[in-house]
């Protein structure tokens, strides 16, 4: 496979500890599932990590005021969102932040959450572990795009529901929510006095030039009821470093969150903090090249998939994840079926819809082309079998 000059050498991950590549080690199945990218991390970030390791002592880290300032600047510059440095709570991972928001709701005597399917499984999966009910409604496919079905949401709300878990941009459908949509959602959350926990982990991976709008940036009410979770992990391909942050304008909420975090999930990885600082300080040129490359991958997939029989996709406005509609293939287990043709995608049923599979396109283009060839073989074989 060719080296791509943007991202350094084409690194063989099959011999590393990568969860994505280990699953299919020694099998002729291309790993296009869990959401990390095959690209080498930006040199400035690698250098910052190396420098920290070279210090030789890796004790507990202290606060990082420079990183706070960089995040404040980032929010202002990219989302027109004026935040205060003290609103930021460094958190060891976004999933942990989602669960802390759930725990706050339970502590308030509201042991249920609500979210829109299909969605990243951790917005659903941990509610039962915390003895919470999870209420779900579906995002609606409208022509080429998706929208939140707020009427469906309102129908299933009850006084037990204390927190709305939003995913914006929305994995796996790739939707970037508009001002109007977020305003309507925020209004509903106000009406039912819901905490909003917005998982914005993919917010710097917008492919079609739209602007990310954190729901908390809409107005003071939305800000006061929001926990916004962000991280450099997806954008800069450092998810193994367990570094994220919550932005919580409301001091009472922030204190509750911080106390629970201390008791339940502990500290942020110091290497993650150094990586984040380098990412926000030096990473923008790398990110812009990444977006260009991912957009190329995305457009290639759209074109190829939508000219194949029995499979289709809508535009992914953000993320490096394509949500492929395979309903016409009438398969009981689409993920398994594609595996038998050598493509390891994520099963749509994990996200709440078995008529789909999710393809991770955060990879070098030759690998993607090979995956698309295999997908084509698989769908043609199935259409042939169905028409016999
Ligand atoms: C929407 C979303 N939230 C959270 C995560 C995971 O975040 P973390 O590894 O920081 O817990 C992912 C990873 O794929 C994701 O897609």
Short mmCIF file of C-alpha atoms and ligand atoms in Angstrom, two decimals:
data_model
loop_
_atom_site.label_atom_id
_atom_site.label_comp_id
_atom_site.label_asym_id
_atom_site.label_seq_id
_atom_site.Cartn_x
_atom_site.Cartn_y
_atom_site.Cartn_z
CA UNK A 1 0.00 0.00 0.00
CA UNK A 2 1.25 3.48 -0.90
CA UNK A 3 2.50 6.01 1.59
CA UNK A 4 0.35 9.12 1.82
CA UNK A 5 2.46 12.23 2.11
CA UNK A 6 -0.03 14.07 4.33
CA UNK A 7 0.11 11.64 7.20
CA UNK A 8 3.63 10.26 7.16
CA UNK A 9 4.42 6.60 6.63
CA UNK A 10 1.65 4.07 6.20
CA UNK A 11 2.00 2.44 9.58
CA UNK A 12 1.25 -1.25 9.93
CA UNK A 13 -1.16 -1.36 12.85
CA UNK A 14 -1.77 -5.09 12.70
CA UNK A 15 1.34 -5.69 14.84
CA UNK A 16 0.43 -2.99 17.38
CA UNK A 17 -2.00 -3.13 20.30
CA UNK A 18 -4.79 -1.60 18.18
CA UNK A 19 -8.24 -2.99 19.08
CA UNK A 20 -9.40 -2.13 15.56
CA UNK A 21 -6.69 -4.13 13.78
CA UNK A 22 -6.37 -6.99 16.30
CA UNK A 23 -9.92 -8.19 15.72
CA UNK A 24 -9.04 -9.36 12.21
CA UNK A 25 -5.36 -10.18 12.66
CA UNK A 26 -4.33 -12.89 10.23
CA UNK A 27 -7.70 -12.74 8.49
CA UNK A 28 -8.29 -11.13 5.14
CA UNK A 29 -10.84 -8.70 6.59
CA UNK A 30 -10.26 -4.94 6.38
CA UNK A 31 -10.89 -3.30 9.78
CA UNK A 32 -13.26 -0.38 9.20
CA UNK A 33 -15.14 -0.39 12.48
CA UNK A 34 -14.22 1.27 15.82
CA UNK A 35 -13.77 5.06 15.54
CA UNK A 36 -10.09 5.72 15.38
CA UNK A 37 -8.14 6.66 12.27
CA UNK A 38 -5.16 4.91 10.71
CA UNK A 39 -3.24 8.18 10.33
CA UNK A 40 -0.08 9.08 12.16
CA UNK A 41 -0.58 11.75 14.82
CA UNK A 42 0.60 15.32 14.02
CA UNK A 43 4.37 15.68 14.65
CA UNK A 44 3.86 18.54 17.15
CA UNK A 45 1.65 16.33 19.29
CA UNK A 46 4.07 13.41 19.16
CA UNK A 47 6.89 15.77 20.12
CA UNK A 48 4.96 17.12 23.12
CA UNK A 49 4.31 13.58 24.36
CA UNK A 50 7.95 12.58 23.85
CA UNK A 51 9.17 15.64 25.74
CA UNK A 52 6.93 14.84 28.67
CA UNK A 53 8.08 11.20 28.72
CA UNK A 54 11.71 12.32 28.53
CA UNK A 55 11.24 14.16 31.80
CA UNK A 56 11.29 10.71 33.30
CA UNK A 57 8.78 11.11 36.16
CA UNK A 58 5.09 10.56 35.39
CA UNK A 59 3.30 11.49 38.60
CA UNK A 60 -0.20 12.94 38.96
CA UNK A 61 -0.58 16.09 36.90
CA UNK A 62 -1.73 19.48 38.13
CA UNK A 63 -4.11 21.92 36.49
CA UNK A 64 -3.06 23.44 33.17
CA UNK A 65 -4.03 27.12 32.84
CA UNK A 66 -2.41 27.40 29.37
CA UNK A 67 -4.62 24.60 28.08
CA UNK A 68 -7.70 26.29 29.57
CA UNK A 69 -6.83 29.49 27.69
CA UNK A 70 -6.29 27.57 24.46
CA UNK A 71 -9.72 25.95 24.80
CA UNK A 72 -11.34 29.34 25.53
CA UNK A 73 -9.75 30.72 22.34
CA UNK A 74 -10.75 27.64 20.36
CA UNK A 75 -14.41 27.95 21.41
CA UNK A 76 -14.47 31.64 20.55
CA UNK A 77 -12.74 31.21 17.21
CA UNK A 78 -14.53 28.09 15.95
CA UNK A 79 -18.01 28.31 17.49
CA UNK A 80 -18.39 32.02 18.46
CA UNK A 81 -18.84 30.76 21.99
CA UNK A 82 -17.46 32.93 24.79
CA UNK A 83 -16.62 30.66 27.69
CA UNK A 84 -14.72 31.27 30.93
CA UNK A 85 -11.61 29.20 31.72
CA UNK A 86 -13.09 28.02 35.02
CA UNK A 87 -16.09 26.44 33.25
CA UNK A 88 -13.78 23.72 31.94
CA UNK A 89 -13.45 20.43 33.83
CA UNK A 90 -10.76 18.14 32.42
CA UNK A 91 -12.26 14.65 32.25
CA UNK A 92 -10.68 11.28 31.41
CA UNK A 93 -12.92 10.53 28.42
CA UNK A 94 -16.27 11.59 26.99
CA UNK A 95 -18.10 8.38 27.92
CA UNK A 96 -17.20 9.01 31.55
CA UNK A 97 -18.63 12.52 31.20
CA UNK A 98 -21.90 11.11 29.85
CA UNK A 99 -22.15 8.80 32.84
CA UNK A 100 -21.40 11.60 35.29
CA UNK A 101 -24.29 13.57 33.75
CA UNK A 102 -26.51 10.52 34.25
CA UNK A 103 -25.36 10.23 37.87
CA UNK A 104 -26.28 13.89 38.47
CA UNK A 105 -29.78 13.17 37.19
CA UNK A 106 -30.12 10.08 39.42
CA UNK A 107 -28.99 12.11 42.43
CA UNK A 108 -31.73 14.63 41.64
CA UNK A 109 -34.30 11.83 41.87
CA UNK A 110 -34.78 11.60 38.10
CA UNK A 111 -33.52 8.13 37.18
CA UNK A 112 -34.11 8.17 33.42
CA UNK A 113 -32.41 9.64 30.39
CA UNK A 114 -33.51 10.23 26.82
CA UNK A 115 -31.68 10.09 23.51
CA UNK A 116 -32.26 9.94 19.75
CA UNK A 117 -31.46 6.72 17.89
CA UNK A 118 -29.54 5.60 15.97
CA UNK A 119 -26.68 6.68 18.19
CA UNK A 120 -23.24 5.84 19.51
CA UNK A 121 -24.00 2.95 21.90
CA UNK A 122 -22.66 4.59 25.06
CA UNK A 123 -25.50 7.12 24.93
CA UNK A 124 -27.76 4.13 25.60
CA UNK A 125 -25.68 1.32 27.03
CA UNK A 126 -24.88 2.46 30.57
CA UNK A 127 -28.31 3.56 31.69
CA UNK A 128 -29.26 0.06 32.95
CA UNK A 129 -25.91 -0.31 34.76
CA UNK A 130 -26.77 2.85 36.68
CA UNK A 131 -30.27 1.42 37.24
CA UNK A 132 -31.67 4.13 34.98
CA UNK A 133 -34.32 3.83 32.32
CA UNK A 134 -33.26 4.88 28.86
CA UNK A 135 -35.97 6.45 26.67
CA UNK A 136 -35.37 6.49 22.96
CA UNK A 137 -36.89 8.13 19.93
CA UNK A 138 -35.68 8.05 16.35
CA UNK A 139 -33.98 10.73 14.31
CA UNK A 140 -36.05 10.93 11.11
CA UNK A 141 -34.56 10.52 7.67
CA UNK A 142 -35.86 13.44 5.55
CA UNK A 143 -34.80 13.07 1.94
CA UNK A 144 -31.06 13.58 1.90
CA UNK A 145 -30.72 14.44 5.58
CA UNK A 146 -31.91 13.69 9.12
CA UNK A 147 -33.81 15.60 11.77
CA UNK A 148 -34.69 15.14 15.42
CA UNK A 149 -38.29 14.07 15.89
CA UNK A 150 -39.11 16.33 18.82
CA UNK A 151 -42.79 15.39 18.80
CA UNK A 152 -41.76 11.78 19.36
CA UNK A 153 -39.41 12.96 22.10
CA UNK A 154 -42.11 14.93 23.87
CA UNK A 155 -44.52 11.98 23.75
CA UNK A 156 -42.19 9.75 25.75
CA UNK A 157 -41.02 12.32 28.28
CA UNK A 158 -42.16 11.78 31.85
CA UNK A 159 -41.14 13.34 35.20
CA UNK A 160 -38.54 10.62 35.79
CA UNK A 161 -36.50 11.76 32.80
CA UNK A 162 -33.82 14.15 34.01
CA UNK A 163 -31.25 14.32 31.23
CA UNK A 164 -31.25 14.62 27.45
CA UNK A 165 -28.16 13.03 25.92
CA UNK A 166 -27.48 14.80 22.64
CA UNK A 167 -24.85 13.78 20.09
CA UNK A 168 -23.82 16.78 17.94
CA UNK A 169 -22.48 16.14 15.35
CA UNK A 170 -24.46 12.95 15.53
CA UNK A 171 -22.60 9.64 15.27
CA UNK A 172 -23.47 7.53 13.22
CA UNK A 173 -25.72 9.66 10.96
CA UNK A 174 -23.15 12.45 10.59
CA UNK A 175 -25.72 15.19 11.17
CA UNK A 176 -24.63 18.71 12.19
CA UNK A 177 -27.62 20.26 13.97
CA UNK A 178 -28.74 23.72 12.91
CA UNK A 179 -29.46 26.72 15.09
CA UNK A 180 -33.20 26.25 14.54
CA UNK A 181 -33.15 22.56 15.46
CA UNK A 182 -31.05 23.15 18.56
CA UNK A 183 -33.26 26.04 19.63
CA UNK A 184 -36.36 23.83 19.42
CA UNK A 185 -34.62 21.12 21.42
CA UNK A 186 -33.39 23.59 24.05
CA UNK A 187 -36.95 24.93 24.39
CA UNK A 188 -38.28 21.45 25.03
CA UNK A 189 -35.55 20.77 27.57
CA UNK A 190 -36.49 23.99 29.35
CA UNK A 191 -40.18 23.05 29.36
CA UNK A 192 -39.42 19.72 31.05
CA UNK A 193 -36.50 21.08 33.09
CA UNK A 194 -34.00 18.62 31.63
CA UNK A 195 -30.28 18.67 32.04
CA UNK A 196 -28.65 18.64 28.61
CA UNK A 197 -25.51 16.61 28.17
CA UNK A 198 -24.18 17.28 24.69
CA UNK A 199 -21.53 14.94 23.32
CA UNK A 200 -19.71 17.17 20.83
CA UNK A 201 -16.67 14.92 20.40
CA UNK A 202 -16.85 15.09 16.57
CA UNK A 203 -17.35 18.88 16.41
CA UNK A 204 -14.01 19.67 14.74
CA UNK A 205 -14.57 17.09 12.02
CA UNK A 206 -17.17 18.92 9.93
CA UNK A 207 -16.71 18.03 6.26
CA UNK A 208 -19.20 20.25 4.44
CA UNK A 209 -18.23 23.68 5.75
CA UNK A 210 -21.16 24.02 8.17
CA UNK A 211 -20.46 25.60 11.53
CA UNK A 212 -20.69 23.64 14.75
CA UNK A 213 -23.10 25.19 17.26
CA UNK A 214 -22.78 23.99 20.85
CA UNK A 215 -26.33 23.90 22.23
CA UNK A 216 -25.07 25.68 25.36
CA UNK A 217 -24.06 28.67 23.22
CA UNK A 218 -27.68 29.43 22.20
CA UNK A 219 -28.85 31.33 25.25
CA UNK A 220 -28.38 31.59 28.99
CA UNK A 221 -31.03 29.02 29.87
CA UNK A 222 -29.44 26.41 27.61
CA UNK A 223 -26.01 27.27 29.03
CA UNK A 224 -27.17 26.92 32.63
CA UNK A 225 -28.65 23.45 32.06
CA UNK A 226 -25.80 22.09 29.91
CA UNK A 227 -22.76 19.93 30.16
CA UNK A 228 -20.88 20.08 26.86
CA UNK A 229 -18.35 17.32 26.29
CA UNK A 230 -15.49 17.89 23.86
CA UNK A 231 -12.10 16.29 23.27
CA UNK A 232 -9.11 16.41 20.93
CA UNK A 233 -9.30 12.61 20.67
CA UNK A 234 -11.27 12.03 17.44
CA UNK A 235 -9.97 15.06 15.54
CA UNK A 236 -6.31 14.53 16.35
CA UNK A 237 -6.48 10.74 16.50
CA UNK A 238 -5.40 10.37 20.13
CA UNK A 239 -8.37 8.47 21.66
CA UNK A 240 -6.02 6.07 23.45
CA UNK A 241 -4.88 8.96 25.67
CA UNK A 242 -8.16 9.32 27.58
CA UNK A 243 -8.40 13.09 27.52
CA UNK A 244 -11.59 15.11 27.25
CA UNK A 245 -13.17 18.11 28.88
CA UNK A 246 -16.59 19.19 30.03
CA UNK A 247 -17.69 22.82 29.71
CA UNK A 248 -20.18 23.61 32.47
CA UNK A 249 -21.23 27.26 32.88
CA UNK A 250 -23.51 26.61 35.90
CA UNK A 251 -21.39 26.59 39.05
CA UNK A 252 -23.72 24.29 41.01
CA UNK A 253 -23.75 21.75 38.22
CA UNK A 254 -20.01 22.05 37.78
CA UNK A 255 -19.42 21.40 41.48
CA UNK A 256 -21.66 18.32 41.40
CA UNK A 257 -19.91 17.04 38.28
CA UNK A 258 -16.43 17.64 39.72
CA UNK A 259 -17.27 15.91 43.01
CA UNK A 260 -18.72 12.88 41.24
CA UNK A 261 -15.75 12.78 38.89
CA UNK A 262 -13.33 12.76 41.78
CA UNK A 263 -15.15 9.90 43.44
CA UNK A 264 -16.00 7.80 40.41
CA UNK A 265 -13.57 8.26 37.57
CA UNK A 266 -10.39 9.94 38.84
CA UNK A 267 -7.75 11.88 36.96
CA UNK A 268 -6.95 12.81 33.40
CA UNK A 269 -3.92 11.17 31.83
CA UNK A 270 -1.00 13.66 31.88
CA UNK A 271 0.17 12.64 28.41
CA UNK A 272 -3.35 13.36 27.18
CA UNK A 273 -3.13 16.86 28.67
CA UNK A 274 0.17 17.53 26.89
CA UNK A 275 -1.21 16.13 23.64
CA UNK A 276 -4.29 18.36 23.95
CA UNK A 277 -2.18 21.45 24.58
CA UNK A 278 -0.06 20.78 21.48
CA UNK A 279 -3.19 19.98 19.44
CA UNK A 280 -4.93 23.26 20.27
CA UNK A 281 -1.71 25.26 19.97
CA UNK A 282 -0.22 23.85 16.76
CA UNK A 283 -2.69 21.38 15.26
CA UNK A 284 -4.86 23.58 13.03
CA UNK A 285 -2.89 23.17 9.76
CA UNK A 286 -2.86 19.39 10.26
CA UNK A 287 -6.60 19.40 11.00
CA UNK A 288 -7.36 21.35 7.85
CA UNK A 289 -5.39 18.85 5.73
CA UNK A 290 -7.19 16.03 7.49
CA UNK A 291 -10.60 17.52 6.68
CA UNK A 292 -9.63 17.83 3.03
CA UNK A 293 -8.49 14.21 2.92
CA UNK A 294 -11.56 12.91 4.76
CA UNK A 295 -13.83 14.92 2.48
CA UNK A 296 -12.15 13.22 -0.49
CA UNK A 297 -12.76 9.83 1.12
CA UNK A 298 -16.35 10.75 1.89
CA UNK A 299 -17.12 11.92 -1.64
CA UNK A 300 -15.57 8.79 -3.07
CA UNK A 301 -17.79 6.61 -0.86
CA UNK A 302 -20.95 8.61 -1.67
CA UNK A 303 -20.27 8.25 -5.35
CA UNK A 304 -19.39 4.56 -5.31
CA UNK A 305 -22.03 3.41 -2.80
CA UNK A 306 -24.87 5.29 -4.46
CA UNK A 307 -24.10 3.69 -7.80
CA UNK A 308 -24.13 0.15 -6.36
CA UNK A 309 -27.34 -1.90 -6.24
CA UNK A 310 -29.19 -2.49 -2.96
CA UNK A 311 -27.13 -0.10 -0.82
CA UNK A 312 -27.21 3.67 -0.32
CA UNK A 313 -25.98 6.43 1.96
CA UNK A 314 -26.85 9.99 2.86
CA UNK A 315 -24.18 12.64 3.17
CA UNK A 316 -22.17 12.52 6.40
CA UNK A 317 -21.87 16.21 7.22
CA UNK A 318 -19.27 15.41 9.86
CA UNK A 319 -17.19 12.55 11.30
CA UNK A 320 -15.25 9.91 9.35
CA UNK A 321 -18.14 7.47 9.60
CA UNK A 322 -20.50 6.53 6.77
CA UNK A 323 -23.92 5.13 7.68
CA UNK A 324 -24.84 2.70 4.94
CA UNK A 325 -28.45 1.69 4.34
CA UNK A 326 -28.51 -2.02 3.45
CA UNK A 327 -32.23 -2.63 4.09
CA UNK A 328 -32.82 -3.70 0.49
CA UNK A 329 -30.40 -6.60 0.92
CA UNK A 330 -32.78 -8.19 3.47
CA UNK A 331 -30.02 -9.60 5.66
CA UNK A 332 -30.51 -10.90 9.21
CA UNK A 333 -26.99 -9.93 10.15
CA UNK A 334 -25.54 -7.42 7.66
CA UNK A 335 -22.28 -6.95 9.58
CA UNK A 336 -21.51 -10.70 9.43
CA UNK A 337 -22.47 -10.86 5.78
CA UNK A 338 -19.97 -8.14 4.82
CA UNK A 339 -17.30 -9.79 6.97
CA UNK A 340 -17.57 -12.89 4.80
CA UNK A 341 -16.59 -10.63 1.88
CA UNK A 342 -13.62 -9.22 3.79
CA UNK A 343 -14.92 -5.92 5.20
CA UNK A 344 -15.18 -5.47 8.97
CA UNK A 345 -17.71 -2.70 9.61
CA UNK A 346 -19.74 -1.87 12.72
CA UNK A 347 -23.13 -3.46 13.05
CA UNK A 348 -26.04 -1.04 12.74
CA UNK A 349 -27.90 -2.91 15.46
CA UNK A 350 -25.33 -1.66 18.02
CA UNK A 351 -26.55 1.87 17.22
CA UNK A 352 -30.21 0.94 17.13
CA UNK A 353 -30.92 0.04 13.49
CA UNK A 354 -30.10 -3.36 12.00
CA UNK A 355 -30.82 -2.12 8.47
CA UNK A 356 -27.50 -0.26 8.46
CA UNK A 357 -23.77 -0.83 8.78
CA UNK A 358 -21.24 1.84 9.72
CA UNK A 359 -18.08 2.24 7.68
CA UNK A 360 -15.07 4.02 9.23
CA UNK A 361 -13.33 5.95 6.46
CA UNK A 362 -10.51 7.41 8.58
CA UNK A 363 -7.99 5.45 6.56
CA UNK A 364 -5.64 5.71 3.60
CA UNK A 365 -7.43 5.89 0.26
CA UNK A 366 -6.02 2.66 -1.23
CA UNK A 367 -7.48 0.71 1.70
CA UNK A 368 -10.80 2.49 1.23
CA UNK A 369 -10.85 1.67 -2.47
CA UNK A 370 -10.23 -1.98 -1.69
CA UNK A 371 -13.05 -1.93 0.90
CA UNK A 372 -15.43 -0.38 -1.64
CA UNK A 373 -14.52 -3.04 -4.21
CA UNK A 374 -15.34 -5.73 -1.65
CA UNK A 375 -18.60 -4.04 -0.68
CA UNK A 376 -19.56 -3.99 -4.35
CA UNK A 377 -18.84 -7.72 -4.70
CA UNK A 378 -20.92 -8.40 -1.58
CA UNK A 379 -23.97 -6.40 -2.66
CA UNK A 380 -23.93 -7.73 -6.23
CA UNK A 381 -23.75 -11.31 -4.90
CA UNK A 382 -26.69 -10.67 -2.58
CA UNK A 383 -28.84 -8.99 -5.23
CA UNK A 384 -28.13 -11.94 -7.54
CA UNK A 385 -29.10 -14.40 -4.80
CA UNK A 386 -32.33 -12.49 -4.08
CA UNK A 387 -33.35 -12.46 -7.70
CA UNK A 388 -32.83 -16.20 -8.21
C1 LIG B 1 -20.11 10.18 19.89
C2 LIG B 1 -18.96 9.59 20.67
N1 LIG B 1 -18.83 9.89 21.97
C3 LIG B 1 -17.82 9.38 22.70
C4 LIG B 1 -16.89 8.52 22.14
C5 LIG B 1 -15.79 7.95 22.99
O1 LIG B 1 -15.20 8.93 23.76
P1 LIG B 1 -14.10 8.60 24.84
O2 LIG B 1 -13.16 7.61 24.22
O3 LIG B 1 -13.47 9.92 25.12
O4 LIG B 1 -14.80 8.05 26.03
C6 LIG B 1 -17.00 8.19 20.78
C7 LIG B 1 -16.06 7.24 20.16
O5 LIG B 1 -16.27 6.73 19.10
C8 LIG B 1 -18.06 8.74 20.03
O6 LIG B 1 -18.20 8.49 18.72
#
